[in-house]
Coordinates of C-alpha atoms and ligand atoms in Angstrom, one line a residue:
X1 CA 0.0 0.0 0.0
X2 CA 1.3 3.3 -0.8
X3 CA 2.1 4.9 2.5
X4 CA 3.5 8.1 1.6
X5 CA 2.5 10.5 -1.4
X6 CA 4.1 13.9 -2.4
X7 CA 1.1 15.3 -1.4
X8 CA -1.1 16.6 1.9
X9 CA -3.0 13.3 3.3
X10 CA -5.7 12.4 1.1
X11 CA -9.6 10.9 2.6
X12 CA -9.1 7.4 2.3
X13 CA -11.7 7.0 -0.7
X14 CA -9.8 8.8 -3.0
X15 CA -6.5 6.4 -2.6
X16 CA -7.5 4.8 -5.2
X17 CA -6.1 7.3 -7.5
X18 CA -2.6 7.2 -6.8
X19 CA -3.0 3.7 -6.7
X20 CA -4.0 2.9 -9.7
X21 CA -1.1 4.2 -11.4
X22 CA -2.1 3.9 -14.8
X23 CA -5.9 4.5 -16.7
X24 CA -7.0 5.1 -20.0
X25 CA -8.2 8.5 -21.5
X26 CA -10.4 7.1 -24.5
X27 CA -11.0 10.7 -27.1
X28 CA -14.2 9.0 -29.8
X29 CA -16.6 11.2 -31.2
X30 CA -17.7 12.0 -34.8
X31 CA -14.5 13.8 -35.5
X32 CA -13.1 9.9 -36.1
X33 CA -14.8 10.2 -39.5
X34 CA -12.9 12.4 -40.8
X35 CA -9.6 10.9 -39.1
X36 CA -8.0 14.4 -39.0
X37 CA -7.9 14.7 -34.6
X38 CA -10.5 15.8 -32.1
X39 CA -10.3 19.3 -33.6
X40 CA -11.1 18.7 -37.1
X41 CA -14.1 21.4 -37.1
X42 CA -12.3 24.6 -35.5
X43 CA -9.1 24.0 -36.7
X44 CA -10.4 23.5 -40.7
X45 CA -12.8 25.9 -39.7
X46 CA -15.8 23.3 -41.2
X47 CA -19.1 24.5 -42.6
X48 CA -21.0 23.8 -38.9
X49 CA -24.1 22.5 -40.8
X50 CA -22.3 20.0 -42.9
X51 CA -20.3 18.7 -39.7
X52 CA -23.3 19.0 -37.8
X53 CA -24.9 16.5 -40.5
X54 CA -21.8 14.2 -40.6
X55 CA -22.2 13.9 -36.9
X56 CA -25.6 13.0 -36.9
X57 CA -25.5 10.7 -39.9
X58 CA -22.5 9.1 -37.9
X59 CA -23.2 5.5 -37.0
X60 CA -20.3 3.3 -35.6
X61 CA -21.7 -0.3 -36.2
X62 CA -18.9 -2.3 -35.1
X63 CA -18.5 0.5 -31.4
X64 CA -17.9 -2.0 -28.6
X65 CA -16.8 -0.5 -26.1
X66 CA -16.2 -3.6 -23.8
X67 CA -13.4 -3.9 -26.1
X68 CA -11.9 -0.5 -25.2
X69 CA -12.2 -1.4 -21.6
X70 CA -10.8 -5.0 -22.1
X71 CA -7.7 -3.5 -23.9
X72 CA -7.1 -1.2 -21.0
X73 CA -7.4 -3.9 -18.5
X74 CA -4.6 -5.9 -20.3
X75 CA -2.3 -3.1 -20.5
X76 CA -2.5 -3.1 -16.6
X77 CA -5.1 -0.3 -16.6
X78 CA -7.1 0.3 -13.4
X79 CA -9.7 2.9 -14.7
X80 CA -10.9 4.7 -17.5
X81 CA -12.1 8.5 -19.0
X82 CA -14.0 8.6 -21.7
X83 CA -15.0 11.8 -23.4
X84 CA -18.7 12.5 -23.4
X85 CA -19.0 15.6 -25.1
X86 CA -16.0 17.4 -27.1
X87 CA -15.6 20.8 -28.3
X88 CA -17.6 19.8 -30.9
X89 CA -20.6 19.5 -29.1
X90 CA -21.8 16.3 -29.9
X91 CA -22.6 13.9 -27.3
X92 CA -22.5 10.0 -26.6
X93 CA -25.6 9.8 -24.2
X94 CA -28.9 10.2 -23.7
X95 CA -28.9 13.5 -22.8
X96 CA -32.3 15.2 -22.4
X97 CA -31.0 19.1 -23.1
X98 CA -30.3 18.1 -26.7
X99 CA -31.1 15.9 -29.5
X100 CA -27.2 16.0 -30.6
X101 CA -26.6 13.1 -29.6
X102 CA -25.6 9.2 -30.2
X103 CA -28.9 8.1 -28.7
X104 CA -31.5 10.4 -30.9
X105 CA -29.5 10.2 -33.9
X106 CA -28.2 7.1 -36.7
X107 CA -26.5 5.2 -33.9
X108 CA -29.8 5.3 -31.5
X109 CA -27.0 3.7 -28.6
X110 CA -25.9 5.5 -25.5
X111 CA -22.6 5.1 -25.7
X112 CA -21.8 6.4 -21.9
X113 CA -24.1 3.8 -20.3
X114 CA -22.3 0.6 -22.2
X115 CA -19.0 2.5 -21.3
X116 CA -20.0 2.4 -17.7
X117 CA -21.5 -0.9 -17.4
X118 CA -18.3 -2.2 -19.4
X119 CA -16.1 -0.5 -17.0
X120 CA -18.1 -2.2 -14.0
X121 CA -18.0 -5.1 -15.6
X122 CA -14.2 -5.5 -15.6
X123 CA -13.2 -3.9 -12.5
X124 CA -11.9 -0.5 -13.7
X125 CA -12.5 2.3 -11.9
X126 CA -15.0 5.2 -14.1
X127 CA -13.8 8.5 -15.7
X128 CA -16.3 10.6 -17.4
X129 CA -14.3 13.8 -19.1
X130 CA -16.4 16.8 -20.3
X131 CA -15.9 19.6 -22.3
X132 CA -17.4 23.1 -21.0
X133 CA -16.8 24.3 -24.5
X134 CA -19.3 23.6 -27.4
X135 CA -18.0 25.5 -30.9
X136 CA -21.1 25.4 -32.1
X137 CA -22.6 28.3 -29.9
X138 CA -22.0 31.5 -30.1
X139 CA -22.5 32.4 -27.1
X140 CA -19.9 29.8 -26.1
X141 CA -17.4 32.6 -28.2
X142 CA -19.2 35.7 -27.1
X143 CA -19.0 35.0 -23.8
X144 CA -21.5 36.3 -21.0
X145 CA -19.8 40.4 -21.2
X146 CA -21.0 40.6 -25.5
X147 CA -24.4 37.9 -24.6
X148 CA -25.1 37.8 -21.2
X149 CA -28.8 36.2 -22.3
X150 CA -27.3 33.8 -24.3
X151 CA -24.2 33.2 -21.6
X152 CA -26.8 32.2 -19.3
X153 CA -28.7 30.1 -21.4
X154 CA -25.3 27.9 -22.6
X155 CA -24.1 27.8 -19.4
X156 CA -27.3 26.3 -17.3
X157 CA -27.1 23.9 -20.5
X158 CA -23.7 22.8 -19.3
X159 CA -24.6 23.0 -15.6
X160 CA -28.0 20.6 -16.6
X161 CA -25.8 18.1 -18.5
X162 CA -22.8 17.7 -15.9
X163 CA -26.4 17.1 -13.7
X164 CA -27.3 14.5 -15.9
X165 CA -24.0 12.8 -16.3
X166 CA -23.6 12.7 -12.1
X167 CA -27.4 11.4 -11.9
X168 CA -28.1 8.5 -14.6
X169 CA -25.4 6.7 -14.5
X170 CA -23.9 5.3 -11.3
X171 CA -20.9 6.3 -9.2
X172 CA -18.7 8.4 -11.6
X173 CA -15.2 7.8 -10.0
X174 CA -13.1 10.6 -11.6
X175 CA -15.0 13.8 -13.6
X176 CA -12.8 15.2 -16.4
X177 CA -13.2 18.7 -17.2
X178 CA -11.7 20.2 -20.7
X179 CA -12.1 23.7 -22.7
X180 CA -12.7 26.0 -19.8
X181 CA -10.7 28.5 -22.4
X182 CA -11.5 31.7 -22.1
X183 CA -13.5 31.7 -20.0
X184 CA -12.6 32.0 -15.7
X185 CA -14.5 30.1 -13.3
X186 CA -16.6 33.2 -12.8
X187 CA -18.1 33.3 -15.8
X188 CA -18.7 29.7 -15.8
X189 CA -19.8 29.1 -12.3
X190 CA -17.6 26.4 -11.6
X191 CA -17.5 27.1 -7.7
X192 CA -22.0 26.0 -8.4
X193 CA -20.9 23.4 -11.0
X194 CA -18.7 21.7 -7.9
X195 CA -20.7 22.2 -5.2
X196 CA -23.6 20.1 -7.4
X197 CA -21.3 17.5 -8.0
X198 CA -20.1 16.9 -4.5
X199 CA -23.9 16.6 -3.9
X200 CA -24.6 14.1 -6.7
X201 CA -21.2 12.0 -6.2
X202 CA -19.2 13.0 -2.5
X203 CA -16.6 10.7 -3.5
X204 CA -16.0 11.7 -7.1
X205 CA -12.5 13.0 -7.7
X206 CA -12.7 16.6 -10.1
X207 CA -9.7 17.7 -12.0
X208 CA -8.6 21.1 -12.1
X209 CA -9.9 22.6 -15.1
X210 CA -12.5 24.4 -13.9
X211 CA -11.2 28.3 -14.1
X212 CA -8.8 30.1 -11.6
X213 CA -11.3 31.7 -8.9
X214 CA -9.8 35.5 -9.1
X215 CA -8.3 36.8 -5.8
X216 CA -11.6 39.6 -5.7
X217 CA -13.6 36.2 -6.4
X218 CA -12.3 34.7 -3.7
X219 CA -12.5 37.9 -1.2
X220 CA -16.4 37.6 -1.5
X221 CA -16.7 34.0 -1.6
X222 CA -14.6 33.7 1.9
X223 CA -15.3 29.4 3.2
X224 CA -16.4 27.7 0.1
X225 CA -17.7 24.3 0.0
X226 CA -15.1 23.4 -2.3
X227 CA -12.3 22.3 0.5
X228 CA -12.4 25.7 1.8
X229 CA -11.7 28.3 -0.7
X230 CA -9.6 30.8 1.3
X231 CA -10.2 34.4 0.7
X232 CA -7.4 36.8 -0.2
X233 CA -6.0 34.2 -3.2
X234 CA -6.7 33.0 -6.5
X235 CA -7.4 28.7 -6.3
X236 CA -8.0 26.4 -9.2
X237 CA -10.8 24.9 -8.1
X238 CA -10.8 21.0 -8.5
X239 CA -8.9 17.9 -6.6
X240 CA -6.1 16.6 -9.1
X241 CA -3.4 18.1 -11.2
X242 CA -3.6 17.4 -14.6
X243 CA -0.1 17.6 -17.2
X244 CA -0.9 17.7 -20.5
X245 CA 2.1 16.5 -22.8
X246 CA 4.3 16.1 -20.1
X247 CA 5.3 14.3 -17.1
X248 CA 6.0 16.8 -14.3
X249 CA 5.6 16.1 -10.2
X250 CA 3.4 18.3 -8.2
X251 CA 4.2 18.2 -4.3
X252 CA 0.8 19.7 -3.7
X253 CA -1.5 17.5 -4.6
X254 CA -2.6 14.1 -6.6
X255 CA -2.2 14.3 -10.2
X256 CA -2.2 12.7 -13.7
X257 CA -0.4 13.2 -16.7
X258 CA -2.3 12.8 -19.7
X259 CA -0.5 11.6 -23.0
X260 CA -1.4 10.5 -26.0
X261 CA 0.1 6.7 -27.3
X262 CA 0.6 8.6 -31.0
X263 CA 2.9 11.5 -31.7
X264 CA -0.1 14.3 -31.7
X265 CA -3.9 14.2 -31.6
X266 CA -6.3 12.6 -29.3
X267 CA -9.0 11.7 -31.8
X268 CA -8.2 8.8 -34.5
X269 CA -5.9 10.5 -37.2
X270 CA -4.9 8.8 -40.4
X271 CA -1.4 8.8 -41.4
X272 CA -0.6 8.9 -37.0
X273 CA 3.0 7.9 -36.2
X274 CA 3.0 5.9 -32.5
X275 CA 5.0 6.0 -30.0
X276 CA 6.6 2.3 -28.9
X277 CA 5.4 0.0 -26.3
X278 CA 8.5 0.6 -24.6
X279 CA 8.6 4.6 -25.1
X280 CA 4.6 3.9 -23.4
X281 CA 6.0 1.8 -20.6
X282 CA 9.4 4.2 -20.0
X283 CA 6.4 7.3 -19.3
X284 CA 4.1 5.2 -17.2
X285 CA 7.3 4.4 -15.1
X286 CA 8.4 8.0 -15.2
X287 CA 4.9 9.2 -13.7
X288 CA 5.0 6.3 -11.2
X289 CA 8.7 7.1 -10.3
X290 CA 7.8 10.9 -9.5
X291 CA 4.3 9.9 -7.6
X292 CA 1.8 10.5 -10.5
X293 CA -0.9 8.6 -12.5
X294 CA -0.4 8.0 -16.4
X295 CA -4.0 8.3 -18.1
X296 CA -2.9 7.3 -21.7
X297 CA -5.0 8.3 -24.4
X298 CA -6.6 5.8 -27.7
X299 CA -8.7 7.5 -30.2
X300 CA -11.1 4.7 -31.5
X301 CA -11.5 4.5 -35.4
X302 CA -15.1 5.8 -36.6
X303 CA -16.6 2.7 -36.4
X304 CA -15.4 1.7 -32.8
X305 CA -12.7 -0.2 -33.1
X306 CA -9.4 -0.1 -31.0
X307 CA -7.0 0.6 -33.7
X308 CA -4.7 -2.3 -33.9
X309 CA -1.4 -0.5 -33.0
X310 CA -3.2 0.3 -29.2
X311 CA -4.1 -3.4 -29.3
X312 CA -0.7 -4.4 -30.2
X313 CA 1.5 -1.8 -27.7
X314 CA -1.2 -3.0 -24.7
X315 CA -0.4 -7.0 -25.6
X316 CA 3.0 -5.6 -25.1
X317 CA 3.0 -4.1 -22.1
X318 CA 0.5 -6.3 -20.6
X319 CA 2.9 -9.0 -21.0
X320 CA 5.2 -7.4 -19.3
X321 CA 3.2 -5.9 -16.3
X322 CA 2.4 -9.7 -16.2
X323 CA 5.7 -10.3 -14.5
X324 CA 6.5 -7.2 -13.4
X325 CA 3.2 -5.2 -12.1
X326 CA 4.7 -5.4 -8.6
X327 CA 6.7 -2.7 -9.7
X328 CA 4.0 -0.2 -10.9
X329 CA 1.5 -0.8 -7.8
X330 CA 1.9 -0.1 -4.6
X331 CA 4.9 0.8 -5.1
X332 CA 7.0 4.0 -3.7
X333 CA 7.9 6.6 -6.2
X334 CA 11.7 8.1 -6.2
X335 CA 15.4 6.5 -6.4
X336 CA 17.2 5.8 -3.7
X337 CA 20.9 6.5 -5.1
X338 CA 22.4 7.2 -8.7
X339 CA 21.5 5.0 -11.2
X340 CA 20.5 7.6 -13.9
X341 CA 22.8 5.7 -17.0
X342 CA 21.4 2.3 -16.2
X343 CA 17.2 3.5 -15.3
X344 CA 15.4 4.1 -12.9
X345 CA 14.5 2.9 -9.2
X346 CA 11.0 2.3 -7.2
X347 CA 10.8 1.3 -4.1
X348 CA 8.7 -1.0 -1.5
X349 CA 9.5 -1.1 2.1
X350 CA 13.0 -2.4 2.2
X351 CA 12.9 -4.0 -1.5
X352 CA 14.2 -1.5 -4.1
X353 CA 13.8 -2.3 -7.8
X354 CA 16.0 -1.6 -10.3
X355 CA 14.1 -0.9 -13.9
X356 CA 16.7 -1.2 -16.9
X357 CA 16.1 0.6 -19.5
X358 CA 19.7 0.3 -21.4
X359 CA 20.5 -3.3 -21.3
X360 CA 24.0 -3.0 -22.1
X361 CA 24.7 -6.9 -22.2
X362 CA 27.4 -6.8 -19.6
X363 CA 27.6 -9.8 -16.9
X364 CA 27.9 -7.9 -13.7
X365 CA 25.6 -4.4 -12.8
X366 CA 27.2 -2.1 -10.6
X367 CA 25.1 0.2 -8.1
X368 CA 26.8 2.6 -6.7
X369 CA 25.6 4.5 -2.7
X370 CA 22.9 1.7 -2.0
X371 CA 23.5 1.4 2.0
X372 CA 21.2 -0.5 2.6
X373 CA 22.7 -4.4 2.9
X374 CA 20.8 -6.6 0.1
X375 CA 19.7 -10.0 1.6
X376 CA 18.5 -11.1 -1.9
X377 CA 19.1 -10.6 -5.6
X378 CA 16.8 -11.1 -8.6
X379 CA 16.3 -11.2 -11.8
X380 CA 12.0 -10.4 -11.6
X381 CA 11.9 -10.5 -15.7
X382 CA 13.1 -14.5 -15.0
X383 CA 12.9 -15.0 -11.6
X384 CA 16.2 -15.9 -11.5
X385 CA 18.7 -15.4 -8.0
X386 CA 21.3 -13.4 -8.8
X387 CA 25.1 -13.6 -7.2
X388 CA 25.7 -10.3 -5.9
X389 CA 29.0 -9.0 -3.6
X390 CA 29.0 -5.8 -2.1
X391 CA 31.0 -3.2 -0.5
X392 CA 30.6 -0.1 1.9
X393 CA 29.9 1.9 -1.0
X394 CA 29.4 -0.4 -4.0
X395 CA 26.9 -3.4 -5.4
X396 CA 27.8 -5.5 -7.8
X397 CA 25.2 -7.9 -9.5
X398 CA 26.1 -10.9 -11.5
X399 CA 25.2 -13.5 -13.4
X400 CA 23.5 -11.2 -15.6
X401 CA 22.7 -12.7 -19.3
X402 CA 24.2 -11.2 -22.6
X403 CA 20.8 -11.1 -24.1
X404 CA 18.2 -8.4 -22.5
X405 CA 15.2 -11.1 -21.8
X406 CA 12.5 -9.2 -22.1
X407 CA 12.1 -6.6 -25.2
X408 CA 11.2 -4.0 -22.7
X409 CA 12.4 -3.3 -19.4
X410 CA 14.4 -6.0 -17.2
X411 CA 14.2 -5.6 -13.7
X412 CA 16.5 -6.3 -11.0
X413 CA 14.8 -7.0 -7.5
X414 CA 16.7 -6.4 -4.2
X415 CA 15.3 -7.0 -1.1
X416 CA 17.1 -5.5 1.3
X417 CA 17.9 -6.1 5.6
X418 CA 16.5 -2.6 6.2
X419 CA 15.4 0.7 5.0
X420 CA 16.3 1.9 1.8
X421 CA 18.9 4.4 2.7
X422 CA 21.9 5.8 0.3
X423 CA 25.9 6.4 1.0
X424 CA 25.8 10.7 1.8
X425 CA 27.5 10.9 -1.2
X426 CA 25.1 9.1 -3.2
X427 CA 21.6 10.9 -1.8
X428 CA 21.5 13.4 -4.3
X429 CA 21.8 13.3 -8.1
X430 CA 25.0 15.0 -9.9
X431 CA 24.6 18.6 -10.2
X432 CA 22.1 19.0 -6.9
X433 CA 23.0 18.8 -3.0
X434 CA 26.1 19.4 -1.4
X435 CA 29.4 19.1 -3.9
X436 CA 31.1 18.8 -0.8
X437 CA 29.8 15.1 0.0
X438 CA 32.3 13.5 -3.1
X439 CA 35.4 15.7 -1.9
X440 CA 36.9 12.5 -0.3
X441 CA 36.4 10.5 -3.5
X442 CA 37.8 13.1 -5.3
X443 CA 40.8 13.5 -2.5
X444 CA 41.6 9.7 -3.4
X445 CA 43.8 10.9 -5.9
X446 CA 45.3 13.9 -4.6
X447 CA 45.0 18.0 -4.9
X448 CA 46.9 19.0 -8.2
X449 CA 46.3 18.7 -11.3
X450 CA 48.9 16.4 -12.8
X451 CA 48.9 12.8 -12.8
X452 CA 49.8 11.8 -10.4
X453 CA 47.9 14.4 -8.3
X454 CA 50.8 15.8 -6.4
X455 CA 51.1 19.5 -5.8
X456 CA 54.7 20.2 -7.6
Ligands
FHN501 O1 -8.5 20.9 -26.6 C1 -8.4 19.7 -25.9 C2 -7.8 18.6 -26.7 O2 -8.6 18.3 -27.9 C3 -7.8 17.3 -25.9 O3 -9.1 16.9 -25.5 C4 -6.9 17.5 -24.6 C5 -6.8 16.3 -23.7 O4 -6.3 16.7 -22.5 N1 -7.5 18.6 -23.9 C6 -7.6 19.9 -24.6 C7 -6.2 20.5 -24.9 O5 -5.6 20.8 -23.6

């Protein structure tokens, strides 16, 4: 069990965040059809009528989305978002504020409720993202200063469909917000739009793209249901940190990078280059090892399938979270000492793994700083024990094979006679801490310059 996080204490039923590690962002809409990205009809600037009729004539036959959720669940993935609504407007429920949807037009399914009911069905945890922005209102580009009439209208519209979304189906675990942009938290009456949900769903978990709350906001607003808004500063509103493109660690509170499997978009784009199953693997471990959640994004194709190269990267990394999930979950995020050229290191009670990412076909693995004493060495990828010797300073593995034996990452258990604590000199990485903790190694040598390191 994780038993510390980078963050303030958490209540107990939102562990299963951090937890989980890993989920799947899932971007499908009728933007697939024309297999240009998620943002075909702003960014080509589309006739809206003729997009509007392509979405409603859009009719997925073979959409299964217990598919999606199976392929998740292979690649190791403990929940999923789905996008309900995009920019575009169009919407994959039942939703009784609009007939723009999958369930009044060709496909006549609601896409949300078999999502949810697949998700339940396999064990994953449910993620229902949202976009405040519909580009087909102008209103939504107005904004309430230019159409305060039609500000208010679009905006109880979104209220009455987050409503929905919270009521019909189920416990929503995690609520996605998107396109907030340009519009502040003011405008949009996020501070309202939380409050309702915390109503509808106490437990759900709200990411933080809501709107800043302006520091006057927050003067007038003074405790706020919201976890206490205090006055005199600006707040995003919302529970969980949310990189986009990039993996960085927030100390202040839960979070989740999201990240796209291909090079660009999130909807399914012909002609998309993908990133590897091991390039995948390599970011989920880089959001574990800082204390973050991976939510990894598949566009389906237009008719609902997974696309084969998600199939084939989450066969891959399945496989290899079959033998080596213990090193994902429930694990401690951080390294212990240097180990930068070989990978990186995560960490459970006094076992420490080492994840190699640059098998360099060498018999013997040197770590250097490790102070705790190992009791045990293994290879996890075979299961193999591993000969190891080891000094004040130094471990050195053995017995390791030429041949890297798994196509991604071997790892190198070491359970360990106590806590995981480095050499001094080894706590920090190069270039941070105190220089003055590898004087002595330096010293070794001697003072000068020359050879020999003898002052002349
Ligand atoms: O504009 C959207 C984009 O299409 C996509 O949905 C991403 C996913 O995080 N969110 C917005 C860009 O930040």
């Amino acid at each position: 069990m994780i038993s510390t996080l980078p963050t303030k204490a958490i209540p107990d039923y939102w562990r299963w965040f951090p937890e989980a590690r890993l989920g799947m962002f899932i971007h499908w809409g009728p933007y697939a059809v024309y297999g240009r990205g998620e943002q075909v009809l702003f960014r080509e600037r589309l006739d809206q009528h003729e997009y509007a009729q392509a979405a409603c004539n859009w009719n997925p036959q073979h959409a299964d989305p217990a598919a999606w959720v199976k392929t998740a669940k292979r690649m190791g993935m403990k929940y999923a978002v789905l996008t309900t609504r995009h920019h575009d407007g169009f919407c994959l429920w039942d939703s009784k504020l609009t007939d723009y949807t999958t369930a009044c037009q060709a496909a006549k399914r609601d896409f949300v409720r078999e999502y949810v009911d697949a998700c339940r069905a396999e064990g994953l945890r449910v993620g229902l993202y949202y976009s405040l922005a519909d580009w087909r209102i102008p209103a939504y580009w107005a904004g309430s200063a230019r159409d305060p009439e039609g500000w208010e209208t679009f905006r109880n519209y979104v209220h009455g469909q987050v409503r929905e979304l919270l009521t019909n189906y189920g416990q929503v675990d995690e609520f996605w917000f998107d396109g907030a942009w340009p519009h502040s938290a003011v405008e949009w009456k996020s501070w309202d739009l939380v409050d309702m949900m915390r109503e509808l769903q106490p437990h759900i978990l709200i990411n933080n793209r809501l709107g800043v709350v302006p520091k006057e906001v927050m003067a007038e607003m003074g405790e706020h249901a919201d976890g206490g808004l205090g006055a005199g500063e600006s707040k995003v509103l919302g529970d969980f940190g949310t990189p986009e493109h990039h993996i960085t660690a927030d100390a202040t509170r839960i979070w989740e990078s999201c990240n796209t499997m291909t090079w660009r978009l999130w909807g399914f784009t012909n002609g998309e280059r993908w990133r590897g199953a091991d390039q995948l693997l390599d970011m989920i471990l880089d959001a574990a090892g800082k204390g973050g959640n991976m939510l990894l994004n598949v566009g389906p194709t237009a008719d609902g399938e997974m696309p084969p190269e998600a199939i084939e990267r989450a066969e891959a990394i399945g496989e290899w979270m079959d033998v080596h999930s213990e090193v994902v979950f429930n694990t401690e995020p951080g390294d212990v000492c240097e180990f930068v050229t070989y990978g990186r290191q995560m960490r459970s009670g006094n076992t420490l793994y080492l994840v190699i990412r640059f098998w360099d076909g060498r018999e013997t693995l040197h770590l250097g700083g490790l102070a705790a004493r190992v009791k045990r060495a293994t290879l996890l990828t075979t299961g193999q024990e591993l000969p190891f010797t080891q000094t004040e300073d130094d471990l050195y593995v053995h017995g390791l094979p030429k041949e890297s034996p798994t196509k991604l990452f071997p790892v190198i258990k070491l359970e360990c006679e106590g806590p995981l604590e480095a050499r001094p000199w080894a706590v920090d990485r190069l270039w941070c801490g105190d220089s003055g903790r590898m004087t002595e190694w330096a010293a070794a040598r001697g003072t000068s310059v020359f050879t020999d390191g003898k002052a002349r």
